[in-house]
PDB file of C-alpha atoms in Angstrom:
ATOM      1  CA  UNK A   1     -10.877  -4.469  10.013  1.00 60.00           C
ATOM      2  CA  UNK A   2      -8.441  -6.151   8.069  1.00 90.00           C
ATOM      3  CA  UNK A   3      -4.814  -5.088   6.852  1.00 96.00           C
ATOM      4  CA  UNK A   4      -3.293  -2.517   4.831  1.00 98.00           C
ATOM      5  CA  UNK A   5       0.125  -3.066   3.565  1.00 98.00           C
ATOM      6  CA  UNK A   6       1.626   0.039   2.634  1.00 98.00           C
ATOM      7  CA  UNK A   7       4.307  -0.023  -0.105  1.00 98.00           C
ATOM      8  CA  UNK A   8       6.843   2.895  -0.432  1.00 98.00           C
ATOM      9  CA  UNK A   9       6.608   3.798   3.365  1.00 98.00           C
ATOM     10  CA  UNK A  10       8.845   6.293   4.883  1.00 97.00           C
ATOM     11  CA  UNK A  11       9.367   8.429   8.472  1.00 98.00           C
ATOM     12  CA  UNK A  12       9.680  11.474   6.091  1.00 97.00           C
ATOM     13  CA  UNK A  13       6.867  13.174   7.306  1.00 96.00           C
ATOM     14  CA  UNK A  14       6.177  15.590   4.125  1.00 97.00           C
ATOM     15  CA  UNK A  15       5.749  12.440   2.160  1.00 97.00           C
ATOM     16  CA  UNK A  16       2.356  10.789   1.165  1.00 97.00           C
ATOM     17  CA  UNK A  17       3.317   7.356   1.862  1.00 98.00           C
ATOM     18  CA  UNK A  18       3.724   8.874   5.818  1.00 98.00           C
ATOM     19  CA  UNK A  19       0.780  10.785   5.538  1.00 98.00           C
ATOM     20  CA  UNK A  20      -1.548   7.874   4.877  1.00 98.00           C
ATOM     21  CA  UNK A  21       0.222   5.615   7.538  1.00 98.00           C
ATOM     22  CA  UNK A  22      -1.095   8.344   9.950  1.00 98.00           C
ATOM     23  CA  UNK A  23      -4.549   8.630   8.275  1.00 97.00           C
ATOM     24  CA  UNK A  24      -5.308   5.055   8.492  1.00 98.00           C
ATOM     25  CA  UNK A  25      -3.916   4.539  12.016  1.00 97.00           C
ATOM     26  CA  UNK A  26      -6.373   7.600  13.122  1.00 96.00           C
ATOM     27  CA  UNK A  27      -9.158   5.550  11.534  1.00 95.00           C
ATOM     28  CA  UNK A  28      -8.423   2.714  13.406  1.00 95.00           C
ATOM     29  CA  UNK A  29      -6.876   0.422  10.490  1.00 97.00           C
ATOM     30  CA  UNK A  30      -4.237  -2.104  11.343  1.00 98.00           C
ATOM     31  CA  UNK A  31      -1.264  -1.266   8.944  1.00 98.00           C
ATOM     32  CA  UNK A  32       1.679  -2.966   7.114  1.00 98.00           C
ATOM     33  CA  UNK A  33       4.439  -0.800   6.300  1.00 98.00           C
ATOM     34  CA  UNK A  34       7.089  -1.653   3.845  1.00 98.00           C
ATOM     35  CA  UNK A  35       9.875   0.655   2.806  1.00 97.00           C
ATOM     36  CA  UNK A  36      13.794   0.414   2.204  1.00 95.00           C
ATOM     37  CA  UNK A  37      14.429   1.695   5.358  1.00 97.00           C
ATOM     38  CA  UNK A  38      13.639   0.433   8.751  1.00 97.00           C
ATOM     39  CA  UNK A  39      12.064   3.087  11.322  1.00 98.00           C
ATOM     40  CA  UNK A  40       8.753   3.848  12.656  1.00 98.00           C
ATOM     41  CA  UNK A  41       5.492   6.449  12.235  1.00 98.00           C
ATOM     42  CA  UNK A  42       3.304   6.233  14.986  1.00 97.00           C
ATOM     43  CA  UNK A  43       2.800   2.181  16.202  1.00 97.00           C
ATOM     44  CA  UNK A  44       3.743   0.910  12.857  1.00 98.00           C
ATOM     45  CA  UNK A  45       7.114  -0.473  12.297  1.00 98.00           C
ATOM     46  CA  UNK A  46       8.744  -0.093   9.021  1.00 98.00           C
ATOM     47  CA  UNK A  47       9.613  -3.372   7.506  1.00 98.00           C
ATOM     48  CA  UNK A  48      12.451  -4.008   4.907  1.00 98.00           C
ATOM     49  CA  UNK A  49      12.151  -7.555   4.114  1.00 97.00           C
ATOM     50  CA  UNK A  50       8.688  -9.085   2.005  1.00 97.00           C
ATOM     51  CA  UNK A  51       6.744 -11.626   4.128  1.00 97.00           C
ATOM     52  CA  UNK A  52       4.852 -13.844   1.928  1.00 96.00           C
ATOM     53  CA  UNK A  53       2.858 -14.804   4.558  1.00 96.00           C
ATOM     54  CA  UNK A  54       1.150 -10.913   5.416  1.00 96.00           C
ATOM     55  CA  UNK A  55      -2.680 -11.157   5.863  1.00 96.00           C
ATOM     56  CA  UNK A  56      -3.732  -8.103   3.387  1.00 97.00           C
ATOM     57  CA  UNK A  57      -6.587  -7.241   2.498  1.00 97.00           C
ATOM     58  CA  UNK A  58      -5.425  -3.823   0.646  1.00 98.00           C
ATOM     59  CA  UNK A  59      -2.279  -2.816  -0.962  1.00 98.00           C
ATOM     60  CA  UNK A  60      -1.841   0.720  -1.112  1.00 98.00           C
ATOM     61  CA  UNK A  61       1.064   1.613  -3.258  1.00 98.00           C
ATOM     62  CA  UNK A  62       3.473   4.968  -3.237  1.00 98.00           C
ATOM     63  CA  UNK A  63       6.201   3.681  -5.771  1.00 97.00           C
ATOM     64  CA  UNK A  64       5.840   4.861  -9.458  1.00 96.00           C
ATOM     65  CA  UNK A  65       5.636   2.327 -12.135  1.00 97.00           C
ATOM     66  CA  UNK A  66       9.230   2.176 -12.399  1.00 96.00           C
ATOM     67  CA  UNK A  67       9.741   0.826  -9.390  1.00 96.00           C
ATOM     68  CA  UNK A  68       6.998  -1.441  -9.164  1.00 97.00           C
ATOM     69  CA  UNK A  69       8.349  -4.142 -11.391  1.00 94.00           C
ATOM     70  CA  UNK A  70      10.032  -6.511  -8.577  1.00 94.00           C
ATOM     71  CA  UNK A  71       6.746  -6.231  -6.871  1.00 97.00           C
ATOM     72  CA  UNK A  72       3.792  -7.021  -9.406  1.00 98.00           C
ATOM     73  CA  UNK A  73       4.338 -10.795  -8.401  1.00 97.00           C
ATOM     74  CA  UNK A  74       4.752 -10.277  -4.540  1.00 98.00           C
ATOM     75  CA  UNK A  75       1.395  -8.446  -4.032  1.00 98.00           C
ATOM     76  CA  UNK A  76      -0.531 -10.681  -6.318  1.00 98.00           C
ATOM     77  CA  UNK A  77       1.200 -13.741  -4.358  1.00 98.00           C
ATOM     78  CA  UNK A  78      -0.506 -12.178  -1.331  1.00 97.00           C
ATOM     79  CA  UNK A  79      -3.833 -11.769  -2.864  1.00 97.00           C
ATOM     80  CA  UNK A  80      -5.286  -9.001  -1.608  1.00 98.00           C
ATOM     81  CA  UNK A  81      -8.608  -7.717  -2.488  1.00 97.00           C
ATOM     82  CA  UNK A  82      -7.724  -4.644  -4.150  1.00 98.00           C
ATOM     83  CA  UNK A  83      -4.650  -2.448  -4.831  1.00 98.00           C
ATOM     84  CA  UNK A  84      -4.610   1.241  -4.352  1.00 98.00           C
ATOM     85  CA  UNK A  85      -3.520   3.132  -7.253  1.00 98.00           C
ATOM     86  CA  UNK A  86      -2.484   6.676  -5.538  1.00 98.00           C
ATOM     87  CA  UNK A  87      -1.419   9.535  -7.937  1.00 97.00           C
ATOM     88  CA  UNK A  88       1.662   9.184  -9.853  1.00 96.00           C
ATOM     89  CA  UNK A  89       1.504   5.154  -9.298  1.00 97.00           C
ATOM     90  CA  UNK A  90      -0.910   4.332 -12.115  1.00 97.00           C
ATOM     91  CA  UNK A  91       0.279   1.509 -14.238  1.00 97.00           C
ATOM     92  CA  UNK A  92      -1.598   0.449 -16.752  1.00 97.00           C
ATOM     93  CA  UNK A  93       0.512  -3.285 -17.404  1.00 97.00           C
ATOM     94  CA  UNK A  94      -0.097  -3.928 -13.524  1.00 98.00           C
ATOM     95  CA  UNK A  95      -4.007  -3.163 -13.697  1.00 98.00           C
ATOM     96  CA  UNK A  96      -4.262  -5.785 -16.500  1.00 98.00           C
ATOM     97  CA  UNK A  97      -2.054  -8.347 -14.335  1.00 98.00           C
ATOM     98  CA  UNK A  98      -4.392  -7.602 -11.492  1.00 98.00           C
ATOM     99  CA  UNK A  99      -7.510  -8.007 -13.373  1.00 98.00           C
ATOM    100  CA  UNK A 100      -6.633 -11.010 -14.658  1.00 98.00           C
ATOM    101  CA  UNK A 101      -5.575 -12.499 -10.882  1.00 98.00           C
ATOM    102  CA  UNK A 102      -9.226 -11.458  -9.832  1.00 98.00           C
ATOM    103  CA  UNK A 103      -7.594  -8.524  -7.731  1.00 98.00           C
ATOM    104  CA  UNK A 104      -9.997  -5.063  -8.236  1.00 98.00           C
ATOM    105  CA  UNK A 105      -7.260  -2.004  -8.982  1.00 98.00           C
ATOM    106  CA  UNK A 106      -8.396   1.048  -7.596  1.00 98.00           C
ATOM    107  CA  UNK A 107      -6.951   4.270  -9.212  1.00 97.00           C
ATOM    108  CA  UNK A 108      -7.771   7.051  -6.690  1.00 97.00           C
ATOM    109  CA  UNK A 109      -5.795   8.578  -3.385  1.00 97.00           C
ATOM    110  CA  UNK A 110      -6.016   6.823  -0.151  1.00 98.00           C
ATOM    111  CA  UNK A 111      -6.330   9.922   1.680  1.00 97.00           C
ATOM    112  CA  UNK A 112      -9.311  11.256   0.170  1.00 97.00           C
ATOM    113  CA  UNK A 113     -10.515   8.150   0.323  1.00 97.00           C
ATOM    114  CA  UNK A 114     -10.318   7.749   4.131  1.00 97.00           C
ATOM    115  CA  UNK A 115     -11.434  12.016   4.305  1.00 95.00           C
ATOM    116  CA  UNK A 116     -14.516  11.425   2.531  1.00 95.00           C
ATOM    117  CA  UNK A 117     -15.311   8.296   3.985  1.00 93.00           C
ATOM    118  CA  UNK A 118     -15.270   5.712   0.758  1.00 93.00           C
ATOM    119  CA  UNK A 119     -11.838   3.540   1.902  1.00 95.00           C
TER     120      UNK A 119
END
């Protein structure tokens, strides 16, 4: 299975971000966590500084559109095979940017996505 970087993670527990961490670690997908704040939620560590160099193969994102701006050119750098639009993420400017790198933008929610089987 290949990598999942998630953007926006935190060891709040109540918070989606979290939540999916969990969800795709009980599914058996390796994880990349990136957040401002170093910690841990389950085996993943929380990393605070970008690595150019991560082998994704989906972004999942849990930062709204205004906070996404120092990041558009990151995760297409990494070229991933699709981003992961949760609720409240959507962003119309960075679907276009992502169509036009050849990167498919999904608009859904990774946990029902993993709950009913289509991640």
């Amino acid at each position: 299975m290949e990598q999942t970087l998630v953007i926006g993670a935190t060891t709040k527990e109540d918070r989606y971000a979290n939540r999916a961490i969990r969800a795709l670690r009980s599914h058996n997908y390796p994880v990349v966590a990136f957040g401002q704040k170093e910690g841990k939620v389950l085996d993943v560590d929380i990393e605070t500084e970008w690595n150019p160099d991560w082998d994704i193969e989906t972004v999942t994102l849990y930062l709204g559109p205004q906070n996404q701006e120092g990041y558009i050119d990151k995760i297409i750098a990494l070229k991933p095979n699709r981003v992961i639009f949760n609720p409240g993420t959507e962003n119309p400017a960075f679907v276009e940017k992502l169509k036009a790198a050849k990167i498919y933008p999904e608009i859904g929610c990774t946990l029902v996505m993993l709950s009913i089987g289509t991640y």
